mmCIF file of C-alpha atoms in Angstrom:
data_model
loop_
_atom_site.group_PDB
_atom_site.id
_atom_site.type_symbol
_atom_site.label_atom_id
_atom_site.label_comp_id
_atom_site.label_asym_id
_atom_site.label_seq_id
_atom_site.Cartn_x
_atom_site.Cartn_y
_atom_site.Cartn_z
ATOM 1 C CA MET C 10 -20.876 162.871 -6.903
ATOM 2 C CA SER C 11 -18.120 165.312 -6.028
ATOM 3 C CA ARG C 12 -16.785 165.323 -9.587
ATOM 4 C CA GLN C 13 -18.386 164.996 -12.984
ATOM 5 C CA GLY C 14 -19.364 161.540 -14.162
ATOM 6 C CA TRP C 15 -19.370 158.100 -12.554
ATOM 7 C CA ASP C 16 -17.225 157.315 -9.527
ATOM 8 C CA VAL C 17 -14.926 154.287 -9.737
ATOM 9 C CA ALA C 18 -17.539 151.867 -8.363
ATOM 10 C CA ALA C 19 -20.168 153.053 -10.855
ATOM 11 C CA GLN C 20 -17.602 152.940 -13.645
ATOM 12 C CA ALA C 21 -16.744 149.353 -12.642
ATOM 13 C CA ARG C 22 -20.445 148.468 -12.792
ATOM 14 C CA GLN C 23 -20.547 149.749 -16.357
ATOM 15 C CA VAL C 24 -17.718 147.348 -17.204
ATOM 16 C CA ALA C 25 -19.227 144.465 -15.227
ATOM 17 C CA ARG C 26 -22.606 144.605 -16.940
ATOM 18 C CA ARG C 27 -20.859 144.301 -20.304
ATOM 19 C CA LEU C 28 -19.030 141.078 -19.444
ATOM 20 C CA ARG C 29 -20.587 138.061 -21.067
ATOM 21 C CA PRO C 30 -22.097 135.471 -18.680
ATOM 22 C CA GLY C 31 -19.746 132.580 -18.053
ATOM 23 C CA SER C 32 -16.763 134.393 -19.535
ATOM 24 C CA TYR C 33 -13.144 134.071 -18.472
ATOM 25 C CA VAL C 34 -11.845 137.574 -17.720
ATOM 26 C CA ASN C 35 -8.502 139.042 -16.683
ATOM 27 C CA LEU C 36 -8.488 142.189 -14.538
ATOM 28 C CA GLY C 37 -5.391 144.337 -14.823
ATOM 29 C CA VAL C 38 -3.684 146.476 -12.202
ATOM 30 C CA GLY C 39 -5.284 149.721 -11.030
ATOM 31 C CA MET C 40 -8.884 150.733 -11.643
ATOM 32 C CA PRO C 41 -9.872 147.436 -13.342
ATOM 33 C CA THR C 42 -9.497 145.529 -10.054
ATOM 34 C CA ALA C 43 -12.735 147.221 -8.867
ATOM 35 C CA VAL C 44 -14.741 145.218 -11.418
ATOM 36 C CA ALA C 45 -14.502 142.075 -9.250
ATOM 37 C CA ASP C 46 -16.528 143.896 -6.571
ATOM 38 C CA GLN C 47 -19.317 144.888 -8.955
ATOM 39 C CA VAL C 48 -20.006 141.812 -11.083
ATOM 40 C CA ASP C 49 -23.277 139.968 -10.448
ATOM 41 C CA PRO C 50 -22.498 136.435 -9.133
ATOM 42 C CA GLU C 51 -25.193 135.097 -11.465
ATOM 43 C CA GLN C 52 -23.042 136.157 -14.413
ATOM 44 C CA ARG C 53 -20.650 133.349 -13.375
ATOM 45 C CA VAL C 54 -17.631 135.313 -14.573
ATOM 46 C CA ILE C 55 -14.320 133.591 -13.828
ATOM 47 C CA PHE C 56 -11.637 136.149 -12.999
ATOM 48 C CA HIS C 57 -7.971 135.578 -13.820
ATOM 49 C CA CYS C 58 -4.993 137.646 -12.718
ATOM 50 C CA GLU C 59 -1.351 137.596 -13.706
ATOM 51 C CA ASN C 60 -0.046 136.369 -10.374
ATOM 52 C CA GLY C 61 -1.817 133.037 -10.798
ATOM 53 C CA LEU C 62 -5.323 133.263 -9.309
ATOM 54 C CA ILE C 63 -8.017 131.679 -11.438
ATOM 55 C CA GLY C 64 -11.524 132.051 -10.068
ATOM 56 C CA TYR C 65 -11.613 134.804 -7.466
ATOM 57 C CA ARG C 66 -14.091 137.423 -6.278
ATOM 58 C CA GLY C 67 -14.115 140.720 -4.432
ATOM 59 C CA LEU C 68 -14.504 140.684 -0.656
ATOM 60 C CA THR C 69 -17.959 141.302 0.758
ATOM 61 C CA ASP C 70 -18.582 144.015 3.364
ATOM 62 C CA GLY C 71 -16.937 143.047 6.632
ATOM 63 C CA GLU C 72 -15.212 139.991 5.160
ATOM 64 C CA GLU C 73 -11.629 139.561 6.313
ATOM 65 C CA GLY C 74 -9.137 138.848 3.587
ATOM 66 C CA ASP C 75 -6.289 136.342 3.571
ATOM 67 C CA PRO C 76 -2.973 138.213 3.109
ATOM 68 C CA ASP C 77 -1.789 135.406 0.825
ATOM 69 C CA VAL C 78 -4.777 135.760 -1.529
ATOM 70 C CA ILE C 79 -4.334 138.963 -3.509
ATOM 71 C CA ASP C 80 -5.041 140.139 -7.037
ATOM 72 C CA ALA C 81 -2.551 141.592 -9.527
ATOM 73 C CA GLY C 82 -2.682 144.924 -7.713
ATOM 74 C CA SER C 83 -1.920 143.316 -4.307
ATOM 75 C CA ARG C 84 -5.503 143.931 -3.183
ATOM 76 C CA PRO C 85 -7.026 141.233 -0.926
ATOM 77 C CA VAL C 86 -9.634 139.081 -2.681
ATOM 78 C CA ALA C 87 -11.358 135.773 -1.970
ATOM 79 C CA LEU C 88 -11.238 132.465 -3.820
ATOM 80 C CA ALA C 89 -14.466 131.427 -5.506
ATOM 81 C CA PRO C 90 -15.651 127.795 -5.418
ATOM 82 C CA GLY C 91 -13.511 125.752 -7.789
ATOM 83 C CA ALA C 92 -10.684 128.304 -7.849
ATOM 84 C CA ALA C 93 -7.119 127.380 -8.745
ATOM 85 C CA ILE C 94 -3.736 128.879 -7.895
ATOM 86 C CA VAL C 95 -1.106 128.352 -10.584
ATOM 87 C CA GLY C 96 2.430 129.516 -11.315
ATOM 88 C CA HIS C 97 3.271 132.576 -13.373
ATOM 89 C CA ASP C 98 4.239 130.407 -16.317
ATOM 90 C CA MET C 99 0.804 128.801 -16.443
ATOM 91 C CA SER C 100 -0.935 132.126 -15.878
ATOM 92 C CA PHE C 101 0.866 133.688 -18.835
ATOM 93 C CA ALA C 102 0.338 130.593 -20.975
ATOM 94 C CA ILE C 103 -3.385 131.137 -20.446
ATOM 95 C CA ALA C 104 -3.077 134.783 -21.498
ATOM 96 C CA ARG C 105 -0.857 134.099 -24.504
ATOM 97 C CA GLY C 106 -2.806 131.053 -25.621
ATOM 98 C CA GLY C 107 -6.045 132.867 -26.400
ATOM 99 C CA ARG C 108 -7.873 131.357 -23.414
ATOM 100 C CA LEU C 109 -9.208 134.664 -22.089
ATOM 101 C CA ASP C 110 -12.575 135.896 -23.311
ATOM 102 C CA ALA C 111 -11.689 139.420 -22.204
ATOM 103 C CA THR C 112 -9.184 141.521 -20.334
ATOM 104 C CA VAL C 113 -9.880 144.822 -18.588
ATOM 105 C CA LEU C 114 -6.840 147.106 -18.608
ATOM 106 C CA GLY C 115 -5.941 150.640 -17.645
ATOM 107 C CA ALA C 116 -4.333 152.977 -20.172
ATOM 108 C CA TYR C 117 -2.451 156.224 -20.625
ATOM 109 C CA GLN C 118 -3.935 156.649 -24.113
ATOM 110 C CA VAL C 119 -6.332 154.908 -26.492
ATOM 111 C CA SER C 120 -6.506 155.954 -30.135
ATOM 112 C CA ALA C 121 -9.549 156.191 -32.391
ATOM 113 C CA ASP C 122 -8.293 153.018 -34.099
ATOM 114 C CA GLY C 123 -8.093 151.093 -30.817
ATOM 115 C CA ASP C 124 -4.326 151.370 -30.308
ATOM 116 C CA LEU C 125 -3.380 150.908 -26.648
ATOM 117 C CA ALA C 126 -0.610 152.824 -24.845
ATOM 118 C CA SER C 127 -0.419 151.676 -21.243
ATOM 119 C CA TRP C 128 3.173 151.284 -20.138
ATOM 120 C CA ALA C 129 5.246 154.424 -20.666
ATOM 121 C CA THR C 130 4.982 158.206 -20.603
ATOM 122 C CA PRO C 131 7.772 160.785 -20.365
ATOM 123 C CA GLU C 132 7.043 161.066 -16.624
ATOM 124 C CA ALA C 133 6.350 157.406 -15.782
ATOM 125 C CA ARG C 134 9.105 155.402 -14.123
ATOM 126 C CA LEU C 135 8.483 151.913 -15.475
ATOM 127 C CA SER C 136 11.038 149.342 -16.544
ATOM 128 C CA GLY C 137 9.062 147.606 -19.262
ATOM 129 C CA VAL C 138 5.740 146.741 -20.829
ATOM 130 C CA GLY C 139 5.120 143.809 -18.465
ATOM 131 C CA GLY C 140 2.160 141.482 -18.924
ATOM 132 C CA ALA C 141 -0.114 144.053 -20.572
ATOM 133 C CA MET C 142 1.305 143.210 -23.988
ATOM 134 C CA ASP C 143 0.490 139.513 -23.567
ATOM 135 C CA LEU C 144 -3.008 140.312 -22.339
ATOM 136 C CA ALA C 145 -3.747 142.866 -25.066
ATOM 137 C CA LEU C 146 -2.700 140.467 -27.816
ATOM 138 C CA GLY C 147 -3.940 137.232 -26.246
ATOM 139 C CA ALA C 148 -7.432 138.133 -25.016
ATOM 140 C CA GLN C 149 -10.318 137.877 -27.421
ATOM 141 C CA ARG C 150 -11.716 141.236 -26.274
ATOM 142 C CA VAL C 151 -9.831 144.175 -24.741
ATOM 143 C CA ILE C 152 -11.754 146.599 -22.535
ATOM 144 C CA VAL C 153 -10.069 149.744 -21.196
ATOM 145 C CA MET C 154 -11.206 151.278 -17.910
ATOM 146 C CA MET C 155 -9.568 154.623 -17.214
ATOM 147 C CA ARG C 156 -10.031 158.294 -16.425
ATOM 148 C CA HIS C 157 -11.051 160.359 -19.449
ATOM 149 C CA ARG C 158 -8.322 162.934 -18.891
ATOM 150 C CA ALA C 159 -4.761 162.767 -17.628
ATOM 151 C CA ARG C 160 -3.744 164.583 -14.460
ATOM 152 C CA ASP C 161 -2.720 167.608 -16.489
ATOM 153 C CA GLY C 162 -6.176 167.728 -18.074
ATOM 154 C CA SER C 163 -5.095 166.438 -21.489
ATOM 155 C CA PRO C 164 -7.356 163.948 -23.311
ATOM 156 C CA LYS C 165 -6.504 160.264 -23.034
ATOM 157 C CA ILE C 166 -8.700 159.290 -25.998
ATOM 158 C CA VAL C 167 -6.827 160.619 -29.009
ATOM 159 C CA ARG C 168 -6.637 160.445 -32.786
ATOM 160 C CA ARG C 169 -3.185 158.854 -32.577
ATOM 161 C CA CYS C 170 -1.225 157.759 -29.524
ATOM 162 C CA SER C 171 1.853 159.843 -28.768
ATOM 163 C CA TYR C 172 3.139 157.343 -26.181
ATOM 164 C CA PRO C 173 4.785 153.976 -26.958
ATOM 165 C CA LEU C 174 2.197 151.352 -27.870
ATOM 166 C CA THR C 175 1.406 148.286 -25.839
ATOM 167 C CA ALA C 176 -0.456 146.780 -28.804
ATOM 168 C CA PRO C 177 -2.032 148.168 -31.989
ATOM 169 C CA ARG C 178 -5.753 148.074 -32.847
ATOM 170 C CA CYS C 179 -6.681 145.822 -29.933
ATOM 171 C CA VAL C 180 -9.158 147.867 -27.838
ATOM 172 C CA ARG C 181 -12.847 147.134 -28.441
ATOM 173 C CA LEU C 182 -14.509 149.061 -25.597
ATOM 174 C CA VAL C 183 -13.519 152.080 -23.474
ATOM 175 C CA VAL C 184 -15.220 152.919 -20.180
ATOM 176 C CA THR C 185 -14.327 156.234 -18.550
ATOM 177 C CA GLU C 186 -16.051 158.248 -15.845
ATOM 178 C CA LEU C 187 -17.782 160.252 -18.591
ATOM 179 C CA ALA C 188 -18.983 157.644 -21.091
ATOM 180 C CA VAL C 189 -18.881 154.177 -22.607
ATOM 181 C CA LEU C 190 -17.470 154.040 -26.139
ATOM 182 C CA ASP C 191 -17.341 151.250 -28.704
ATOM 183 C CA VAL C 192 -14.216 151.145 -30.851
ATOM 184 C CA LEU C 193 -15.439 150.172 -34.307
ATOM 185 C CA PRO C 194 -13.563 149.813 -37.619
ATOM 186 C CA ASP C 195 -14.838 153.237 -38.699
ATOM 187 C CA GLY C 196 -14.218 155.055 -35.420
ATOM 188 C CA LEU C 197 -15.579 155.698 -31.938
ATOM 189 C CA THR C 198 -19.270 155.472 -31.098
ATOM 190 C CA VAL C 199 -20.653 156.625 -27.754
ATOM 191 C CA THR C 200 -23.032 153.983 -26.411
ATOM 192 C CA GLU C 201 -23.780 155.599 -23.047
ATOM 193 C CA LEU C 202 -23.126 158.907 -21.325
ATOM 194 C CA ALA C 203 -22.828 159.372 -17.568
ATOM 195 C CA PRO C 204 -26.045 160.996 -16.286
ATOM 196 C CA ASP C 205 -24.565 164.471 -15.734
ATOM 197 C CA VAL C 206 -22.481 164.596 -18.944
ATOM 198 C CA THR C 207 -23.565 166.038 -22.293
ATOM 199 C CA PHE C 208 -22.263 164.910 -25.667
ATOM 200 C CA GLU C 209 -20.752 168.364 -26.216
ATOM 201 C CA GLU C 210 -18.838 168.123 -22.922
ATOM 202 C CA LEU C 211 -17.575 164.692 -23.929
ATOM 203 C CA GLU C 212 -16.391 166.019 -27.286
ATOM 204 C CA ASN C 213 -14.501 168.821 -25.555
ATOM 205 C CA ALA C 214 -12.725 166.256 -23.353
ATOM 206 C CA THR C 215 -11.764 164.013 -26.280
ATOM 207 C CA ASP C 216 -9.140 164.435 -29.001
ATOM 208 C CA ALA C 217 -10.808 162.151 -31.539
ATOM 209 C CA PRO C 218 -14.034 162.248 -33.572
ATOM 210 C CA LEU C 219 -17.074 160.760 -31.807
ATOM 211 C CA ARG C 220 -20.442 159.558 -33.008
ATOM 212 C CA PRO C 221 -23.249 160.423 -30.559
ATOM 213 C CA PRO C 222 -25.244 157.811 -28.671
ATOM 214 C CA PRO C 223 -28.485 156.602 -30.251
ATOM 215 C CA PRO C 224 -31.634 158.475 -29.180
ATOM 216 C CA PRO C 225 -33.658 156.945 -26.331
ATOM 217 C CA VAL C 226 -36.255 154.369 -27.348
ATOM 218 C CA GLY C 227 -39.313 156.141 -28.676
ATOM 219 C CA GLN C 228 -37.420 159.332 -29.530
ATOM 220 C CA GLY C 229 -36.448 159.076 -33.161
ATOM 221 C CA THR C 230 -34.873 161.851 -35.164
ATOM 222 C CA ALA C 231 -37.085 164.427 -36.874
#
């Protein structure tokens, strides 16, 4: 890889393998849309997006997309067997009604307590929080897929968010290009490191306390 850690496709695979078989999952705008390309069809995951697609998949190599069938990020996708297209009101009723097993969202910051800040920074030109608030509060499990650092190099995993919150204490899992982290009641635990990343490097890129990943099977502590 040209830069440290997983590329976006590999990062999406880390998210995809942690989706429960048969689950009903929303993919947010940005990096999370790549998850639809990496999920194993045998997982039978049903993808939902804000613009009203229920049951879609990523395009296969060489497959031509329909310009009228797009995900929340306006990326062409394909309808899976049994798919439905519904209005925005129904789509948001699904999100707000607790019907989603999980949502995968991007973020500007995630705190050690699982607070999510995903809609405003001093530099961002956005008019409002949008559907992320509904998804963060309505989904049973919130997964964040993002870069570990901001463009200026500052950590995006922090002790406390300095940006306006989308929702408090909602994030359960964070997947960056450097690692996979569980957000637990007592803090952040690293469950997997990217192959070329050390725990010390991860700590230096993070502004919150971390617990290291468990030792490999057969390698207990002395």
